[in-house]
PDB file of C-alpha atoms in Angstrom:
ATOM      1  CA  ALA A   1       0.155   0.228  -0.353  1.00  0.00           C
ATOM      2  CA  GLN A   2       0.935   3.900  -0.673  1.00  0.00           C
ATOM      3  CA  THR A   3       0.848   5.117   2.750  1.00  0.00           C
ATOM      4  CA  VAL A   4       2.372   7.980   4.841  1.00  0.00           C
ATOM      5  CA  THR A   5       1.865   6.950   8.531  1.00  0.00           C
ATOM      6  CA  GLN A   6       2.531  10.016  11.177  1.00  0.00           C
ATOM      7  CA  SER A   7       2.427   8.117  14.281  1.00  0.00           C
ATOM      8  CA  GLN A   8       1.753  10.960  16.600  1.00  0.00           C
ATOM      9  CA  PRO A   9      -1.278  11.923  16.949  1.00  0.00           C
ATOM     10  CA  GLU A  10       0.014  15.434  19.046  1.00  0.00           C
ATOM     11  CA  MET A  11       2.859  16.887  20.168  1.00  0.00           C
ATOM     12  CA  SER A  12       3.751  19.787  22.638  1.00  0.00           C
ATOM     13  CA  VAL A  13       7.349  21.914  22.872  1.00  0.00           C
ATOM     14  CA  GLN A  14       7.929  24.973  24.684  1.00  0.00           C
ATOM     15  CA  GLU A  15       8.343  28.173  23.137  1.00  0.00           C
ATOM     16  CA  ALA A  16      11.989  28.690  21.837  1.00  0.00           C
ATOM     17  CA  GLU A  17      12.967  24.926  22.189  1.00  0.00           C
ATOM     18  CA  THR A  18      13.409  22.311  19.176  1.00  0.00           C
ATOM     19  CA  VAL A  19      10.663  19.902  18.245  1.00  0.00           C
ATOM     20  CA  THR A  20      10.792  16.819  15.713  1.00  0.00           C
ATOM     21  CA  LEU A  21       7.869  15.441  14.074  1.00  0.00           C
ATOM     22  CA  SER A  22       7.967  11.805  12.822  1.00  0.00           C
ATOM     23  CA  CYS A  23       6.619  10.449   9.355  1.00  0.00           C
ATOM     24  CA  THR A  24       7.357   7.176   7.304  1.00  0.00           C
ATOM     25  CA  TYR A  25       5.839   6.388   3.829  1.00  0.00           C
ATOM     26  CA  ASP A  26       6.031   3.501   1.870  1.00  0.00           C
ATOM     27  CA  THR A  27       6.175   3.648  -1.716  1.00  0.00           C
ATOM     28  CA  SER A  28       7.333   1.331  -4.588  1.00  0.00           C
ATOM     29  CA  GLU A  29       7.782   4.200  -6.780  1.00  0.00           C
ATOM     30  CA  SER A  30      11.947   5.119  -7.193  1.00  0.00           C
ATOM     31  CA  ASP A  31      10.907   8.928  -8.195  1.00  0.00           C
ATOM     32  CA  TYR A  32       8.842  11.016  -5.530  1.00  0.00           C
ATOM     33  CA  TYR A  33       9.034  13.950  -3.545  1.00  0.00           C
ATOM     34  CA  LEU A  34       7.943  14.293  -0.005  1.00  0.00           C
ATOM     35  CA  PHE A  35       6.662  17.350   1.855  1.00  0.00           C
ATOM     36  CA  TRP A  36       6.023  19.166   4.898  1.00  0.00           C
ATOM     37  CA  TYR A  37       2.526  21.050   4.625  1.00  0.00           C
ATOM     38  CA  LYS A  38       1.647  23.566   8.210  1.00  0.00           C
ATOM     39  CA  GLN A  39      -2.272  23.872   8.604  1.00  0.00           C
ATOM     40  CA  PRO A  40      -2.857  26.505  11.190  1.00  0.00           C
ATOM     41  CA  PRO A  41      -6.506  27.244  12.595  1.00  0.00           C
ATOM     42  CA  SER A  42      -7.641  29.450   9.059  1.00  0.00           C
ATOM     43  CA  ARG A  43      -7.350  25.943   7.430  1.00  0.00           C
ATOM     44  CA  GLN A  44      -5.031  27.402   4.433  1.00  0.00           C
ATOM     45  CA  MET A  45      -2.679  24.484   3.633  1.00  0.00           C
ATOM     46  CA  ILE A  46       1.152  26.251   3.484  1.00  0.00           C
ATOM     47  CA  LEU A  47       4.322  24.140   2.155  1.00  0.00           C
ATOM     48  CA  VAL A  48       6.824  23.988   4.763  1.00  0.00           C
ATOM     49  CA  ILE A  49       9.258  22.207   3.307  1.00  0.00           C
ATOM     50  CA  ARG A  50      10.289  20.110   0.225  1.00  0.00           C
ATOM     51  CA  GLN A  51      11.847  16.802  -0.672  1.00  0.00           C
ATOM     52  CA  GLU A  52      13.358  14.868  -3.829  1.00  0.00           C
ATOM     53  CA  ALA A  53      13.507  11.428  -2.861  1.00  0.00           C
ATOM     54  CA  TYR A  54      17.352  10.870  -5.520  1.00  0.00           C
ATOM     55  CA  LYS A  55      18.819  14.267  -2.985  1.00  0.00           C
ATOM     56  CA  GLN A  56      20.955  12.416  -0.522  1.00  0.00           C
ATOM     57  CA  GLN A  57      21.439  16.487   1.307  1.00  0.00           C
ATOM     58  CA  ASN A  58      18.682  17.195   4.046  1.00  0.00           C
ATOM     59  CA  ALA A  59      16.522  19.939   3.019  1.00  0.00           C
ATOM     60  CA  THR A  60      16.566  23.186   5.236  1.00  0.00           C
ATOM     61  CA  GLU A  61      14.592  26.491   5.449  1.00  0.00           C
ATOM     62  CA  ASN A  62      15.360  28.806   8.214  1.00  0.00           C
ATOM     63  CA  ARG A  63      14.380  27.265  11.677  1.00  0.00           C
ATOM     64  CA  PHE A  64      12.323  24.242   9.748  1.00  0.00           C
ATOM     65  CA  SER A  65      14.940  21.336   8.648  1.00  0.00           C
ATOM     66  CA  VAL A  66      14.188  17.212   7.719  1.00  0.00           C
ATOM     67  CA  ASN A  67      16.188  14.026   8.758  1.00  0.00           C
ATOM     68  CA  PHE A  68      15.508  12.241   5.077  1.00  0.00           C
ATOM     69  CA  GLN A  69      16.370   8.209   5.623  1.00  0.00           C
ATOM     70  CA  LYS A  70      15.304   6.974   2.134  1.00  0.00           C
ATOM     71  CA  ALA A  71      16.508   3.559   2.821  1.00  0.00           C
ATOM     72  CA  ALA A  72      14.115   3.668   6.274  1.00  0.00           C
ATOM     73  CA  LYS A  73      11.452   5.540   4.811  1.00  0.00           C
ATOM     74  CA  SER A  74      11.688   8.226   7.131  1.00  0.00           C
ATOM     75  CA  PHE A  75      11.281  12.054   6.674  1.00  0.00           C
ATOM     76  CA  SER A  76      10.953  13.751   9.952  1.00  0.00           C
ATOM     77  CA  LEU A  77      10.276  17.713  10.132  1.00  0.00           C
ATOM     78  CA  LYS A  78      12.386  19.308  13.194  1.00  0.00           C
ATOM     79  CA  ILE A  79      11.797  23.084  14.045  1.00  0.00           C
ATOM     80  CA  SER A  80      13.811  24.759  15.719  1.00  0.00           C
ATOM     81  CA  ASP A  81      13.918  28.015  18.191  1.00  0.00           C
ATOM     82  CA  SER A  82       9.493  27.023  18.118  1.00  0.00           C
ATOM     83  CA  GLN A  83       7.533  29.606  17.659  1.00  0.00           C
ATOM     84  CA  LEU A  84       3.951  30.796  18.691  1.00  0.00           C
ATOM     85  CA  GLY A  85       2.587  31.328  15.310  1.00  0.00           C
ATOM     86  CA  ASP A  86       4.332  27.379  14.750  1.00  0.00           C
ATOM     87  CA  ALA A  87       1.234  26.047  16.932  1.00  0.00           C
ATOM     88  CA  ALA A  88      -0.810  23.925  13.803  1.00  0.00           C
ATOM     89  CA  MET A  89      -1.715  20.655  12.190  1.00  0.00           C
ATOM     90  CA  TYR A  90       1.552  19.302  10.347  1.00  0.00           C
ATOM     91  CA  PHE A  91       0.879  17.374   7.698  1.00  0.00           C
ATOM     92  CA  CYS A  92       3.704  15.022   5.688  1.00  0.00           C
ATOM     93  CA  ALA A  93       3.061  14.011   2.402  1.00  0.00           C
ATOM     94  CA  ARG A  94       4.454  12.058  -0.717  1.00  0.00           C
ATOM     95  CA  GLY A  95       3.913  12.882  -3.954  1.00  0.00           C
ATOM     96  CA  SER A  96       4.178  11.029  -7.477  1.00  0.00           C
ATOM     97  CA  SER A  97       6.395  12.177 -10.258  1.00  0.00           C
ATOM     98  CA  ASN A  98       4.284  10.331 -12.423  1.00  0.00           C
ATOM     99  CA  THR A  99       1.070  11.572 -11.135  1.00  0.00           C
ATOM    100  CA  GLY A 100       1.724  14.430  -9.381  1.00  0.00           C
ATOM    101  CA  LYS A 101      -0.940  13.006  -6.462  1.00  0.00           C
ATOM    102  CA  LEU A 102      -0.085  13.580  -3.342  1.00  0.00           C
ATOM    103  CA  ILE A 103      -1.053  10.832  -0.348  1.00  0.00           C
ATOM    104  CA  PHE A 104      -1.288  12.705   3.476  1.00  0.00           C
ATOM    105  CA  GLY A 105      -0.422  11.919   6.545  1.00  0.00           C
ATOM    106  CA  GLN A 106      -2.698  11.305   9.323  1.00  0.00           C
ATOM    107  CA  GLY A 107      -1.245  15.084  10.544  1.00  0.00           C
ATOM    108  CA  THR A 108       0.467  15.807  13.902  1.00  0.00           C
ATOM    109  CA  THR A 109      -1.242  18.796  16.270  1.00  0.00           C
ATOM    110  CA  LEU A 110       1.590  21.053  17.877  1.00  0.00           C
ATOM    111  CA  GLN A 111       1.187  22.845  20.467  1.00  0.00           C
ATOM    112  CA  VAL A 112       3.817  25.720  21.558  1.00  0.00           C
ATOM    113  CA  LYS A 113       3.806  26.675  25.371  1.00  0.00           C
ATOM    114  CA  PRO A 114       4.768  30.277  25.814  1.00  0.00           C
TER     115      PRO A 114
ATOM    116  CA  SER B   1       3.462  30.220  -6.083  1.00  0.00           C
ATOM    117  CA  ALA B   2       0.017  30.677  -7.278  1.00  0.00           C
ATOM    118  CA  VAL B   3      -2.894  32.743  -5.840  1.00  0.00           C
ATOM    119  CA  ILE B   4      -6.113  30.153  -5.796  1.00  0.00           C
ATOM    120  CA  SER B   5      -9.495  31.680  -4.581  1.00  0.00           C
ATOM    121  CA  GLN B   6     -12.504  29.494  -4.034  1.00  0.00           C
ATOM    122  CA  LYS B   7     -16.421  30.073  -3.814  1.00  0.00           C
ATOM    123  CA  PRO B   8     -18.136  29.816  -2.073  1.00  0.00           C
ATOM    124  CA  SER B   9     -15.694  29.975   1.195  1.00  0.00           C
ATOM    125  CA  ARG B  10     -18.310  28.033   3.658  1.00  0.00           C
ATOM    126  CA  ASP B  11     -21.963  26.437   3.511  1.00  0.00           C
ATOM    127  CA  ILE B  12     -24.601  25.340   5.155  1.00  0.00           C
ATOM    128  CA  CYS B  13     -26.604  23.143   3.019  1.00  0.00           C
ATOM    129  CA  GLN B  14     -29.532  20.986   3.108  1.00  0.00           C
ATOM    130  CA  ARG B  15     -29.237  17.247   2.603  1.00  0.00           C
ATOM    131  CA  GLY B  16     -30.493  15.922  -0.791  1.00  0.00           C
ATOM    132  CA  THR B  17     -29.373  19.427  -2.661  1.00  0.00           C
ATOM    133  CA  SER B  18     -26.597  20.117  -4.532  1.00  0.00           C
ATOM    134  CA  LEU B  19     -23.135  22.717  -4.004  1.00  0.00           C
ATOM    135  CA  THR B  20     -20.682  23.881  -6.889  1.00  0.00           C
ATOM    136  CA  ILE B  21     -17.673  24.876  -5.160  1.00  0.00           C
ATOM    137  CA  GLN B  22     -15.442  26.933  -7.735  1.00  0.00           C
ATOM    138  CA  CYS B  23     -11.609  27.151  -8.122  1.00  0.00           C
ATOM    139  CA  GLN B  24      -9.981  29.843  -9.383  1.00  0.00           C
ATOM    140  CA  VAL B  25      -6.676  30.664 -10.434  1.00  0.00           C
ATOM    141  CA  ASP B  26      -4.116  33.767 -11.260  1.00  0.00           C
ATOM    142  CA  SER B  27      -2.302  31.973 -13.727  1.00  0.00           C
ATOM    143  CA  GLN B  28      -2.392  29.249 -16.190  1.00  0.00           C
ATOM    144  CA  VAL B  29      -1.972  25.401 -14.431  1.00  0.00           C
ATOM    145  CA  THR B  30      -1.588  22.141 -16.216  1.00  0.00           C
ATOM    146  CA  MET B  31      -2.344  20.052 -13.034  1.00  0.00           C
ATOM    147  CA  MET B  32      -5.609  20.740 -10.674  1.00  0.00           C
ATOM    148  CA  PHE B  33      -6.451  18.743  -7.886  1.00  0.00           C
ATOM    149  CA  TRP B  34      -9.830  18.274  -5.599  1.00  0.00           C
ATOM    150  CA  TYR B  35      -9.454  17.269  -2.137  1.00  0.00           C
ATOM    151  CA  ARG B  36     -11.829  16.476   1.215  1.00  0.00           C
ATOM    152  CA  GLN B  37     -10.784  17.007   4.479  1.00  0.00           C
ATOM    153  CA  GLN B  38     -13.655  15.284   6.873  1.00  0.00           C
ATOM    154  CA  PRO B  39     -13.781  17.190  10.373  1.00  0.00           C
ATOM    155  CA  GLY B  40     -10.372  16.322  12.490  1.00  0.00           C
ATOM    156  CA  GLN B  41      -9.032  14.270   9.516  1.00  0.00           C
ATOM    157  CA  SER B  42      -6.195  14.438   7.133  1.00  0.00           C
ATOM    158  CA  LEU B  43      -6.452  15.138   3.442  1.00  0.00           C
ATOM    159  CA  THR B  44      -7.687  12.613   0.919  1.00  0.00           C
ATOM    160  CA  LEU B  45      -7.312  13.157  -2.761  1.00  0.00           C
ATOM    161  CA  ILE B  46     -10.984  13.200  -4.738  1.00  0.00           C
ATOM    162  CA  ALA B  47     -10.258  13.455  -8.471  1.00  0.00           C
ATOM    163  CA  THR B  48      -7.697  15.532 -10.493  1.00  0.00           C
ATOM    164  CA  ALA B  49      -8.883  18.012 -12.876  1.00  0.00           C
ATOM    165  CA  ASN B  50      -7.876  17.565 -16.438  1.00  0.00           C
ATOM    166  CA  GLN B  51      -8.771  20.204 -18.994  1.00  0.00           C
ATOM    167  CA  GLY B  52      -9.966  19.233 -21.830  1.00  0.00           C
ATOM    168  CA  SER B  53     -10.956  15.546 -20.733  1.00  0.00           C
ATOM    169  CA  GLU B  54     -12.733  14.112 -18.158  1.00  0.00           C
ATOM    170  CA  ALA B  55     -11.459  14.051 -14.441  1.00  0.00           C
ATOM    171  CA  THR B  56      -9.787  11.457 -12.829  1.00  0.00           C
ATOM    172  CA  TYR B  57     -11.163   9.762  -9.322  1.00  0.00           C
ATOM    173  CA  GLU B  58     -10.077   8.187  -6.895  1.00  0.00           C
ATOM    174  CA  SER B  59     -10.892   5.011  -5.515  1.00  0.00           C
ATOM    175  CA  GLY B  60     -14.151   5.822  -3.518  1.00  0.00           C
ATOM    176  CA  PHE B  61     -14.896   8.538  -5.662  1.00  0.00           C
ATOM    177  CA  VAL B  62     -17.359   8.865  -8.739  1.00  0.00           C
ATOM    178  CA  ILE B  63     -18.697  11.464 -11.064  1.00  0.00           C
ATOM    179  CA  ASP B  64     -21.894  11.136  -9.935  1.00  0.00           C
ATOM    180  CA  LYS B  65     -21.242  12.091  -6.874  1.00  0.00           C
ATOM    181  CA  PHE B  66     -18.181  14.627  -7.523  1.00  0.00           C
ATOM    182  CA  PRO B  67     -18.798  15.898 -11.002  1.00  0.00           C
ATOM    183  CA  ILE B  68     -16.499  17.873 -12.245  1.00  0.00           C
ATOM    184  CA  SER B  69     -15.780  20.534 -14.706  1.00  0.00           C
ATOM    185  CA  ARG B  70     -12.396  21.895 -15.845  1.00  0.00           C
ATOM    186  CA  PRO B  71     -13.117  24.096 -19.090  1.00  0.00           C
ATOM    187  CA  ASN B  72      -9.724  26.480 -18.900  1.00  0.00           C
ATOM    188  CA  LEU B  73      -6.362  26.524 -17.808  1.00  0.00           C
ATOM    189  CA  THR B  74      -7.622  28.926 -14.440  1.00  0.00           C
ATOM    190  CA  PHE B  75     -10.984  27.868 -13.467  1.00  0.00           C
ATOM    191  CA  SER B  76     -12.342  24.291 -11.983  1.00  0.00           C
ATOM    192  CA  THR B  77     -15.530  23.244 -10.223  1.00  0.00           C
ATOM    193  CA  LEU B  78     -16.738  20.789  -7.961  1.00  0.00           C
ATOM    194  CA  THR B  79     -20.159  19.437  -7.343  1.00  0.00           C
ATOM    195  CA  VAL B  80     -20.757  18.114  -3.896  1.00  0.00           C
ATOM    196  CA  SER B  81     -24.109  16.222  -5.264  1.00  0.00           C
ATOM    197  CA  ASN B  82     -27.675  15.227  -3.634  1.00  0.00           C
ATOM    198  CA  MET B  83     -25.518  15.497  -0.123  1.00  0.00           C
ATOM    199  CA  SER B  84     -26.061  14.167   3.177  1.00  0.00           C
ATOM    200  CA  PRO B  85     -24.532  14.759   6.657  1.00  0.00           C
ATOM    201  CA  GLU B  86     -21.733  12.438   5.776  1.00  0.00           C
ATOM    202  CA  ASP B  87     -20.244  15.037   3.010  1.00  0.00           C
ATOM    203  CA  SER B  88     -19.859  17.449   5.711  1.00  0.00           C
ATOM    204  CA  SER B  89     -15.857  18.152   5.458  1.00  0.00           C
ATOM    205  CA  ILE B  90     -13.763  20.778   3.953  1.00  0.00           C
ATOM    206  CA  TYR B  91     -13.243  20.722   0.459  1.00  0.00           C
ATOM    207  CA  LEU B  92      -9.715  22.019  -1.081  1.00  0.00           C
ATOM    208  CA  CYS B  93      -8.532  22.647  -4.625  1.00  0.00           C
ATOM    209  CA  SER B  94      -4.736  22.667  -5.745  1.00  0.00           C
ATOM    210  CA  VAL B  95      -2.539  23.028  -8.167  1.00  0.00           C
ATOM    211  CA  GLU B  96       0.803  22.013  -9.345  1.00  0.00           C
ATOM    212  CA  SER B  97       3.348  24.812  -9.234  1.00  0.00           C
ATOM    213  CA  LEU B  98       3.673  26.822 -11.943  1.00  0.00           C
ATOM    214  CA  ALA B  99       7.715  26.933 -11.127  1.00  0.00           C
ATOM    215  CA  GLY B 100       8.644  23.723 -13.498  1.00  0.00           C
ATOM    216  CA  GLY B 101      10.665  22.551 -10.755  1.00  0.00           C
ATOM    217  CA  PRO B 102      12.510  18.763 -10.489  1.00  0.00           C
ATOM    218  CA  PHE B 103       9.404  18.370  -8.072  1.00  0.00           C
ATOM    219  CA  ASN B 104       5.546  18.578  -7.933  1.00  0.00           C
ATOM    220  CA  GLU B 105       4.896  21.067  -5.726  1.00  0.00           C
ATOM    221  CA  GLN B 106       1.262  22.174  -4.958  1.00  0.00           C
ATOM    222  CA  PHE B 107      -0.020  24.862  -3.771  1.00  0.00           C
ATOM    223  CA  PHE B 108      -4.234  25.066  -1.661  1.00  0.00           C
ATOM    224  CA  GLY B 109      -6.548  27.076  -2.024  1.00  0.00           C
ATOM    225  CA  PRO B 110      -8.188  28.771   1.195  1.00  0.00           C
ATOM    226  CA  GLY B 111     -10.572  25.355   1.389  1.00  0.00           C
ATOM    227  CA  THR B 112     -14.850  25.522   1.572  1.00  0.00           C
ATOM    228  CA  ARG B 113     -16.117  24.161   4.928  1.00  0.00           C
ATOM    229  CA  LEU B 114     -19.410  22.493   4.140  1.00  0.00           C
ATOM    230  CA  THR B 115     -21.807  22.055   6.699  1.00  0.00           C
ATOM    231  CA  VAL B 116     -25.110  19.250   5.477  1.00  0.00           C
ATOM    232  CA  LEU B 117     -27.805  19.123   7.413  1.00  0.00           C
TER     233      LEU B 117
END
């Protein structure tokens, strides 16, 4: 099955601290892409970071970085120096290079405590 | 990135009626997608809206229930037909990035919150 699994329904972090959100996936494709999206209460889906599966180097976007372990099919998101505005639902997604379709994980609700 | 708008932003409908949701993009895009997000759940792909041809539906979704139009490269509609309370969800459209980069990045509209009584 082509699935994406987020095993942490909820996480919390103290403001200014670091938190890691987990994601594993399954695919039979050799060429694919991975994404983390953020969905605040406004429900707008915002792309946080993306990773091409053929790249070994982990993607970084300001305070957000990923730990991509291709053999283990793992794609975790690290948020450094957490801010109150980071509080949201975070979705991991895998994209097919052939069809463009995204398969989403179940989501992790992140709470940031002041 | 693309600017995507959806209409309506929310609606409350009666059982058995139909609602058409519009998705407008500020530039031409090849790929448009429609997703459903049930309360407290993740996003599930309904269909890929193809310009000039019929939409491609995912398993569990059928054209009679969710007819889709894609008259041009900037616009698409999704109709939720013969609604029941189980159709209460957020419906989101998305478009594939115009950047033409090596990966299929998608941008999402703000969503339509549908409540069926």
